[in-house]
Short mmCIF file of C-alpha atoms in Angstrom, two decimals:
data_model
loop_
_atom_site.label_atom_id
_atom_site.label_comp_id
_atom_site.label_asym_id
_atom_site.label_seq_id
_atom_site.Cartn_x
_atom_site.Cartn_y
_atom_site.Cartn_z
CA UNK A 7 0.00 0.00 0.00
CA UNK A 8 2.85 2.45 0.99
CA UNK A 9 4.43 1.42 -2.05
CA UNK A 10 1.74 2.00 -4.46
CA UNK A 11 1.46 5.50 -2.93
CA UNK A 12 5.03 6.62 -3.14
CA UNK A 13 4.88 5.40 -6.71
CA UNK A 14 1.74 7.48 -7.62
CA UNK A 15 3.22 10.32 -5.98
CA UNK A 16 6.69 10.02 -7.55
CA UNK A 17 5.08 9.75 -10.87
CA UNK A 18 3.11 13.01 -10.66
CA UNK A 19 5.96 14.92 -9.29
CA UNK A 20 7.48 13.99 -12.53
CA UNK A 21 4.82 14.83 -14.81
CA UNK A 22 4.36 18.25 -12.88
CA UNK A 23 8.26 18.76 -13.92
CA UNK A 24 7.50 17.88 -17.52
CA UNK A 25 4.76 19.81 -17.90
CA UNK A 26 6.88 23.19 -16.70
CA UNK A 27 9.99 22.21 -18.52
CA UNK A 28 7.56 21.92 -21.72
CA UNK A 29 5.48 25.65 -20.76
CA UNK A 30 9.16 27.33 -20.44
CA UNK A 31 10.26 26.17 -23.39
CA UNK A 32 7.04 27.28 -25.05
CA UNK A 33 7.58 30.27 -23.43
CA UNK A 34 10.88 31.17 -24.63
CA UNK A 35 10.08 30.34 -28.29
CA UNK A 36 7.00 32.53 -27.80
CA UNK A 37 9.50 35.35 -26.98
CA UNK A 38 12.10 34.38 -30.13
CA UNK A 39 9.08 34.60 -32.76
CA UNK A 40 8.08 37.84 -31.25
CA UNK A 41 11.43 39.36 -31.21
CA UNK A 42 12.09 38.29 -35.17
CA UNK A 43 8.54 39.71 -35.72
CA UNK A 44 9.37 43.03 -34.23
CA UNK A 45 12.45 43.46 -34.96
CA UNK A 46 12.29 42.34 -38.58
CA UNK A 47 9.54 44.22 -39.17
CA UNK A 48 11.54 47.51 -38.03
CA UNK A 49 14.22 46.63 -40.25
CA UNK A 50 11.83 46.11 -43.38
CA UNK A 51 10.54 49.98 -42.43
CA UNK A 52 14.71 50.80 -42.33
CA UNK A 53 15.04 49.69 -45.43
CA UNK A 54 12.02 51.48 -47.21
CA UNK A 55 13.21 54.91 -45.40
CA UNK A 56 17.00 54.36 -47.13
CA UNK A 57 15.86 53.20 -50.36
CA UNK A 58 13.68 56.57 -50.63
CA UNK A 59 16.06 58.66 -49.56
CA UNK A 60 18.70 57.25 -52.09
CA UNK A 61 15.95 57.74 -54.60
CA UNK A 62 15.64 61.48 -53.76
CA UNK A 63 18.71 62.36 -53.85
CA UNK A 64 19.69 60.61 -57.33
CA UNK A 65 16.56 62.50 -58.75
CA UNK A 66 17.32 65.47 -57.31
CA UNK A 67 20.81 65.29 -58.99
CA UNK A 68 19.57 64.17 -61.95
CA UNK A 69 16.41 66.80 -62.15
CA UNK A 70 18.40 69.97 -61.67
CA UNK A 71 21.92 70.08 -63.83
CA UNK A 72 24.64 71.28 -62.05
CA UNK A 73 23.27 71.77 -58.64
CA UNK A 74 21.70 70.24 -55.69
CA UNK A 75 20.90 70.79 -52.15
CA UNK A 76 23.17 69.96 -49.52
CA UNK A 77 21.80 67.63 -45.79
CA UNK A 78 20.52 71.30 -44.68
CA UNK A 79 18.65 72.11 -47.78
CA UNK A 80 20.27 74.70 -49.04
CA UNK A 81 20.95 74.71 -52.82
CA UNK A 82 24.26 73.73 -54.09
CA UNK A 83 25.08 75.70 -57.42
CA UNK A 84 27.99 73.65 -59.37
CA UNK A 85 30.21 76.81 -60.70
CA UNK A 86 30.82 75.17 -64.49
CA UNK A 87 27.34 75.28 -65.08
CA UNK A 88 27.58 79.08 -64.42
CA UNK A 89 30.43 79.50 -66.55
CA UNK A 90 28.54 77.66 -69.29
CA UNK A 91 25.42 79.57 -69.25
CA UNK A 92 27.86 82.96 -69.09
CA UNK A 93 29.56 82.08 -72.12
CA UNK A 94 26.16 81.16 -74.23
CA UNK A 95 24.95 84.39 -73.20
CA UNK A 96 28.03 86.19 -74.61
CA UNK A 97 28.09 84.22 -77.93
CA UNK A 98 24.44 84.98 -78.14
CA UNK A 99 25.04 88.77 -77.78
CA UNK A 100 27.68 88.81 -80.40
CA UNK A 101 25.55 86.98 -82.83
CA UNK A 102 23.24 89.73 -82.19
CA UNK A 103 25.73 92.35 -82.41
CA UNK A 104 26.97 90.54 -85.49
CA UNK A 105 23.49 90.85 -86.80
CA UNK A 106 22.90 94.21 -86.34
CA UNK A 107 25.91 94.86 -87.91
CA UNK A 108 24.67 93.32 -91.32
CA UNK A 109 21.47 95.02 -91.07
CA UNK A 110 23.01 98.11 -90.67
CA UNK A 111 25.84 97.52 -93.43
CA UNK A 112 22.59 96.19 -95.87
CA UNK A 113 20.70 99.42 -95.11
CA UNK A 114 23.67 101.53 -96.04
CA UNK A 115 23.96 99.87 -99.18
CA UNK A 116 20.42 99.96 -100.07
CA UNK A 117 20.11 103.30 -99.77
CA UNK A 118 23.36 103.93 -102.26
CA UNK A 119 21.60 101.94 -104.50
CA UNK A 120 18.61 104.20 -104.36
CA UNK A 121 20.39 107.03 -104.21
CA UNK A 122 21.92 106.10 -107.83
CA UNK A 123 18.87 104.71 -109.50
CA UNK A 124 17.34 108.03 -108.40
CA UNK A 125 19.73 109.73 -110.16
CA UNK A 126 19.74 107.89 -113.14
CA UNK A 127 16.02 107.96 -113.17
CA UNK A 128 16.37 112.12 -112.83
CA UNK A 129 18.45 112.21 -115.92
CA UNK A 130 15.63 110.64 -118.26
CA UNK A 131 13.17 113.10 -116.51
CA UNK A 132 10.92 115.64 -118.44
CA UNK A 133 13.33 114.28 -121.78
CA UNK A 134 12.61 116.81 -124.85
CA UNK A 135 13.36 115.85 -128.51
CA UNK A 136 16.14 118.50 -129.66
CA UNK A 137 17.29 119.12 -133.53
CA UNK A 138 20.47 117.00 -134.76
CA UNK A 139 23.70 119.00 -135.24
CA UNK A 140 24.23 116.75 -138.57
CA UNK A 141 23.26 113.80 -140.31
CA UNK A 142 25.14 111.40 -138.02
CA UNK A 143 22.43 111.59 -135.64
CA UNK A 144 19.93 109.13 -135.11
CA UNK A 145 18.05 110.73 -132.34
CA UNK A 146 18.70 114.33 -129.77
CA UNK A 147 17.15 115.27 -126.66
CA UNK A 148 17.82 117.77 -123.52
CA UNK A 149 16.80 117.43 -120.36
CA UNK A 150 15.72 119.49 -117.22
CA UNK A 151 19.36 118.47 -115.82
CA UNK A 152 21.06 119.50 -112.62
CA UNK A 153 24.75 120.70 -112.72
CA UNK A 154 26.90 117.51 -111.73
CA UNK A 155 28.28 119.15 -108.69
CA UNK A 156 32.40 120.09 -108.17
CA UNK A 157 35.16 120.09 -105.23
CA UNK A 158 36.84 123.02 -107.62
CA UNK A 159 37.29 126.07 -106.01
CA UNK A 160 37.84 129.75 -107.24
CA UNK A 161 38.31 131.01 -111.05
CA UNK A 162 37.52 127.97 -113.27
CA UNK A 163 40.03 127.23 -115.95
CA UNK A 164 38.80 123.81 -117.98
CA UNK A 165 41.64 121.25 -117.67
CA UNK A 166 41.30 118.36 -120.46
CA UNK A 167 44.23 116.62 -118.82
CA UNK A 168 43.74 112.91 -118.58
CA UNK A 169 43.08 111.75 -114.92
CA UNK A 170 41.78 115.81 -114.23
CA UNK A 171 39.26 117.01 -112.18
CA UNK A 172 37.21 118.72 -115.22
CA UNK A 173 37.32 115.00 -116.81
CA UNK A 174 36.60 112.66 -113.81
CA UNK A 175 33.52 115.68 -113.47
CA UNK A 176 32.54 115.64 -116.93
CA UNK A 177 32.75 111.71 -117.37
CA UNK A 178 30.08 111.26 -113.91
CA UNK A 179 27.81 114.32 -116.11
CA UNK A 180 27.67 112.52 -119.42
CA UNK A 181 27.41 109.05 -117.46
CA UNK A 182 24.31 110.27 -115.66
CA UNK A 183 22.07 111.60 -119.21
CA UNK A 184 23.49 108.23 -121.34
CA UNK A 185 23.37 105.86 -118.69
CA UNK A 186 26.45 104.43 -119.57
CA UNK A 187 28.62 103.06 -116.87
CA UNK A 188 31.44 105.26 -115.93
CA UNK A 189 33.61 101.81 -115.27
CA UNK A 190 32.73 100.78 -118.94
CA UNK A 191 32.43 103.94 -120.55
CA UNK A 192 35.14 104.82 -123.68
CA UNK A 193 35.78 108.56 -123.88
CA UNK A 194 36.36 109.04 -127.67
CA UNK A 195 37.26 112.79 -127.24
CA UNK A 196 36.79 115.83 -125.40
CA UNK A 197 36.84 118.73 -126.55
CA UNK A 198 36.77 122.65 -126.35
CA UNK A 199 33.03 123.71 -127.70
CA UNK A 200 33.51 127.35 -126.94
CA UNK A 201 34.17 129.38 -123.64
CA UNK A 202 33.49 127.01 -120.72
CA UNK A 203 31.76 124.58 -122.82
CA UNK A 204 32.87 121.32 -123.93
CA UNK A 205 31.70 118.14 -126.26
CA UNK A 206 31.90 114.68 -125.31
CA UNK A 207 31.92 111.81 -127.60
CA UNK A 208 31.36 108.09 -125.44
CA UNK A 209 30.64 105.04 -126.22
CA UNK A 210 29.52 101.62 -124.02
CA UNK A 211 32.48 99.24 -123.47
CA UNK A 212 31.97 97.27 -126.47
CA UNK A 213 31.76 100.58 -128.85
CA UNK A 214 28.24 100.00 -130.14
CA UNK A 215 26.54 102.39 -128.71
CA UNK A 216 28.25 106.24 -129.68
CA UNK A 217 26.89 109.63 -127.91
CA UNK A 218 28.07 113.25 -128.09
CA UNK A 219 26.67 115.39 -125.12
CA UNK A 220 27.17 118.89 -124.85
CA UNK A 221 27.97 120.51 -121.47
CA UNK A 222 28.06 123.92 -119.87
CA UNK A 223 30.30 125.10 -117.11
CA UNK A 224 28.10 126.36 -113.93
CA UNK A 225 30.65 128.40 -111.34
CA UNK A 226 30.60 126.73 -108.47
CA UNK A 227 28.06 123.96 -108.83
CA UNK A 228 29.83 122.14 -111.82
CA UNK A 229 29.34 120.79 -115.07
CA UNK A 230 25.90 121.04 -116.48
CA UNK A 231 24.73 118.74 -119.70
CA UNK A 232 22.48 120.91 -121.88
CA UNK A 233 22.08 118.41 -124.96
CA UNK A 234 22.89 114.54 -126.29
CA UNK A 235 22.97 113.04 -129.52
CA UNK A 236 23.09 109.47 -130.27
CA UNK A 237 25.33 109.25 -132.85
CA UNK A 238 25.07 106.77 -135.96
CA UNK A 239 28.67 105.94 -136.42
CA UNK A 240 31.57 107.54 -134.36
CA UNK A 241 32.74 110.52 -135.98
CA UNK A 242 35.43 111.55 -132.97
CA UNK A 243 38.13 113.79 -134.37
CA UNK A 244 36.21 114.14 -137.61
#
């Protein structure tokens, strides 16, 4: 009887111990599954918080060229980009310098060009048939013209000099009522056609067209055509 009891008794005592052995060691793993939940979880959120961060920063580099904002905020300006921008702003002002210089030089040269067609077209104004000196004629006229304008100073004394200033002045009169170019223009003769008054016989540069124009001597304002004839043949020196 006393020996049944002490082995009932023994054998509770040791499943009481098994039972705590097995409610610690649920305990503890209870605690490790926890922990790796918690703390595994934080590092997940770590990891999210870095990753954006890294993102931010590479967009923020690549979004803005040359700059970026330092861990306080404040903007970072990269000083090449500054130079850059500095020097397109200078090339772009001399281009527009540059430009304004072509406009200005194409203005001036459009208004030469006016300036001469004018002219010519003033020396075909209010045209007026005229009688022929001769029979080599083909056609006369005189014109409403303008003396050609001088730099001579003081008494006038005609100078038929090659290369004079009466010549170079009596080549741009007779140019203006023929239209012939001065550059191509052959001067046949020039002559003496009475007291400050001369005749000039021309021709284009390929001597096909022949004119003899009459001019008058104006004190101070230059020689002044008064007649031209377009002549048949040349008959210079004749």
């Amino acid at each position: 009887m006393n020996q049944t009891r002490s082995n009932k008794f023994e054998k509770r005592r040791k499943n009481t111990n098994a039972i705590t052995i097995l409610s610690i060691a649920a305990g503890v793993v209870l605690v490790v599954f926890l922990a790796i939940w918690v703390f595994g979880e934080n590092d997940t959120a770590d990891e999210g918080t870095e990753s954006d961060a890294s993102e931010n920063t590479s967009e923020g580099n690549n979004g803005e060229e040359g700059g970026g904002e330092d861990d306080n905020g404040f903007l970072i300006t990269d000083p090449d980009s500054n130079d850059e921008d500095n020097n397109d702003n200078e090339d772009a002002n001399k281009d527009e310098e540059n430009e304004d210089e072509d406009k200005e030089e194409d203005a001036s040269k459009e208004e030469e060009d006016n300036e001469d067609a004018e002219d010519e077209d003033n020396s075909y104004e209010d045209r007026e048939s005229a009688e022929p000196s001769d029979n080599n004629v083909s056609e006369a006229y005189t014109g409403d013209w303008d003396p050609v304008g001088t730099e001579q100073e003081g008494e006038h004394n005609t100078d038929f000099g090659d290369g004079s200033q009466d010549r170079a002045e009596i080549k741009k009169a007779t140019s203006l009522v023929t239209g012939l170019s001065e550059d191509g223009m052959i001067e046949h003769w020039v002559g003496n056609n009475g007291p400050d008054k001369v005749i000039a016989t021309v021709s284009d540069s390929s001597s096909s067209e022949f004119y003899r124009v009459f001019l008058d001597w104006v004190d101070g304002e230059g020689w002044q055509p008064t007649k031209v004839e377009k002549l048949i043949e040349n008959d210079a020196g004749q």
